[in-house]
Structure formats: C-alpha cells, structure tokens
Amino acid sequence: MHVRSFQLSDASQMTELLQVALSEECYENTMGPFARQLSWDSDLIMVAEEEETS
C-alpha cells in the first residue's frame, strides 16, 4: 500500500466517498469548510493506494 498526500485529481473520488459515507445534511454542512481547510493545508488528507502486483 502506498500512502501519499491528497492531490487535486483525488477530488471527485473523495467527494463521492463523502456523499456515500455522510448523511445529506452532514455532507452539505461539511463540504464548504472541508474544501476551505484543504486549500490551506493539502497535507490534511492522506490517500492510500493499493500497489499493483505483477
């Protein structure tokens, strides 16, 4: 498993994950502050990727 900092290309998958994991109200209340915090500190979110096996 490879762990790295959040990248802009992760945004759509992160949004989809949060939509599934959070209630609609929680999602709506979370996304604005979450995006603002990410713009200040992109290392706030770590992304884990499975390594491809050959």
XYZ file of N, CA and C in Angstrom:
162
model
N 0.841 -1.168 0.000
C 0.000 0.000 0.000
C 0.889 1.236 0.000
N 0.535 2.187 -0.822
C 1.272 3.441 -0.954
C 0.418 4.556 -0.355
N 0.974 5.342 0.567
C 0.260 6.452 1.195
C 0.886 7.748 0.714
N 0.030 8.682 0.308
C 0.521 9.955 -0.214
C -0.436 11.072 0.176
N -0.021 12.302 -0.047
C -0.868 13.457 0.213
C -1.977 13.554 -0.829
N -3.055 14.180 -0.445
C -4.190 14.441 -1.332
C -3.729 15.275 -2.521
N -4.259 14.946 -3.703
C -3.976 15.714 -4.918
C -5.299 16.139 -5.538
N -5.270 17.190 -6.320
C -6.483 17.695 -6.956
C -7.207 16.608 -7.749
N -6.466 15.702 -8.340
C -7.071 14.618 -9.118
C -7.879 13.656 -8.250
N -7.723 13.724 -6.921
C -8.472 12.873 -5.994
C -9.835 13.463 -5.639
N -10.088 14.695 -6.017
C -11.273 15.422 -5.546
C -12.589 14.722 -5.872
N -12.757 14.240 -7.079
C -14.037 13.631 -7.444
C -14.272 12.335 -6.674
N -13.243 11.530 -6.492
C -13.400 10.292 -5.732
C -13.639 10.579 -4.246
N -12.990 11.607 -3.716
C -13.192 11.980 -2.315
C -14.614 12.495 -2.110
N -15.101 13.287 -3.051
C -16.467 13.798 -2.971
C -17.468 12.653 -2.997
N -17.261 11.715 -3.892
C -18.147 10.551 -3.994
C -18.134 9.738 -2.693
N -16.971 9.523 -2.133
C -16.848 8.785 -0.882
C -17.607 9.483 0.244
N -17.444 10.793 0.352
C -18.134 11.536 1.409
C -19.648 11.526 1.202
N -20.112 11.580 -0.036
C -21.549 11.523 -0.310
C -22.137 10.196 0.153
N -21.387 9.125 -0.015
C -21.858 7.796 0.394
C -21.794 7.646 1.913
N -20.729 8.152 2.525
C -20.479 7.918 3.946
C -21.269 8.835 4.872
N -21.610 10.038 4.422
C -22.271 11.020 5.282
C -23.742 11.160 4.933
N -24.538 11.572 5.916
C -25.937 11.907 5.619
C -25.941 13.140 4.717
N -27.048 13.384 4.051
C -27.130 14.518 3.127
C -26.872 15.835 3.858
N -27.478 15.988 5.028
C -27.298 17.222 5.805
C -25.855 17.391 6.253
N -25.255 16.320 6.737
C -23.862 16.371 7.178
C -22.940 16.691 6.002
N -23.202 16.073 4.856
C -22.400 16.322 3.656
C -22.463 17.799 3.272
N -23.671 18.349 3.245
C -23.842 19.761 2.863
C -23.144 20.693 3.841
N -23.180 20.358 5.140
C -22.540 21.193 6.149
C -21.029 21.016 6.190
N -20.538 19.929 5.638
C -19.115 19.592 5.724
C -18.310 20.094 4.526
N -18.874 20.041 3.339
C -18.072 20.268 2.132
C -17.449 21.651 2.042
N -18.162 22.702 2.403
C -17.589 24.058 2.339
C -16.375 24.205 3.242
N -16.541 23.941 4.547
C -15.385 24.038 5.447
C -14.257 23.060 5.084
N -14.620 21.878 4.621
C -13.624 20.882 4.237
C -12.777 21.383 3.070
N -13.425 21.925 2.055
C -12.701 22.460 0.889
C -11.823 23.635 1.284
N -12.331 24.497 2.145
C -11.550 25.647 2.604
C -10.308 25.180 3.365
N -10.475 24.204 4.247
C -9.337 23.691 5.014
C -8.310 23.034 4.088
N -8.793 22.284 3.094
C -7.869 21.656 2.133
C -7.086 22.696 1.352
N -7.703 23.824 1.039
C -6.982 24.868 0.295
C -5.857 25.462 1.136
N -6.005 25.437 2.452
C -4.965 25.945 3.344
C -3.906 24.897 3.639
N -4.319 23.631 3.713
C -3.402 22.566 4.134
C -3.690 21.291 3.347
N -3.048 21.129 2.218
C -3.307 19.962 1.362
C -2.800 18.660 1.986
N -1.956 18.754 3.008
C -1.483 17.550 3.694
C -2.469 17.062 4.758
N -3.607 17.750 4.869
C -4.637 17.357 5.833
C -5.174 15.967 5.534
N -5.258 15.610 4.262
C -5.820 14.328 3.839
C -4.704 13.470 3.264
N -4.664 12.233 3.709
C -3.730 11.271 3.167
C -4.546 10.251 2.358
N -4.018 9.823 1.241
C -4.676 8.876 0.357
C -3.850 7.587 0.330
N -4.528 6.475 0.542
C -3.866 5.180 0.482
C -4.246 4.511 -0.825
N -3.263 4.069 -1.558
C -3.478 3.395 -2.835
C -2.924 1.984 -2.752
N -3.661 1.052 -3.302
C -3.158 -0.306 -3.378
C -2.102 -0.371 -4.472
N -1.014 -1.046 -4.184
C 0.045 -1.195 -5.184
C -0.353 -2.309 -6.132
N -0.111 -2.081 -7.402
C -0.411 -3.089 -8.403
C 0.606 -4.215 -8.297
N 0.118 -5.446 -8.390
C 1.011 -6.601 -8.364
C 1.172 -7.132 -9.771
N 2.365 -7.535 -10.084
C 2.637 -8.051 -11.439
C 2.549 -9.538 -11.486
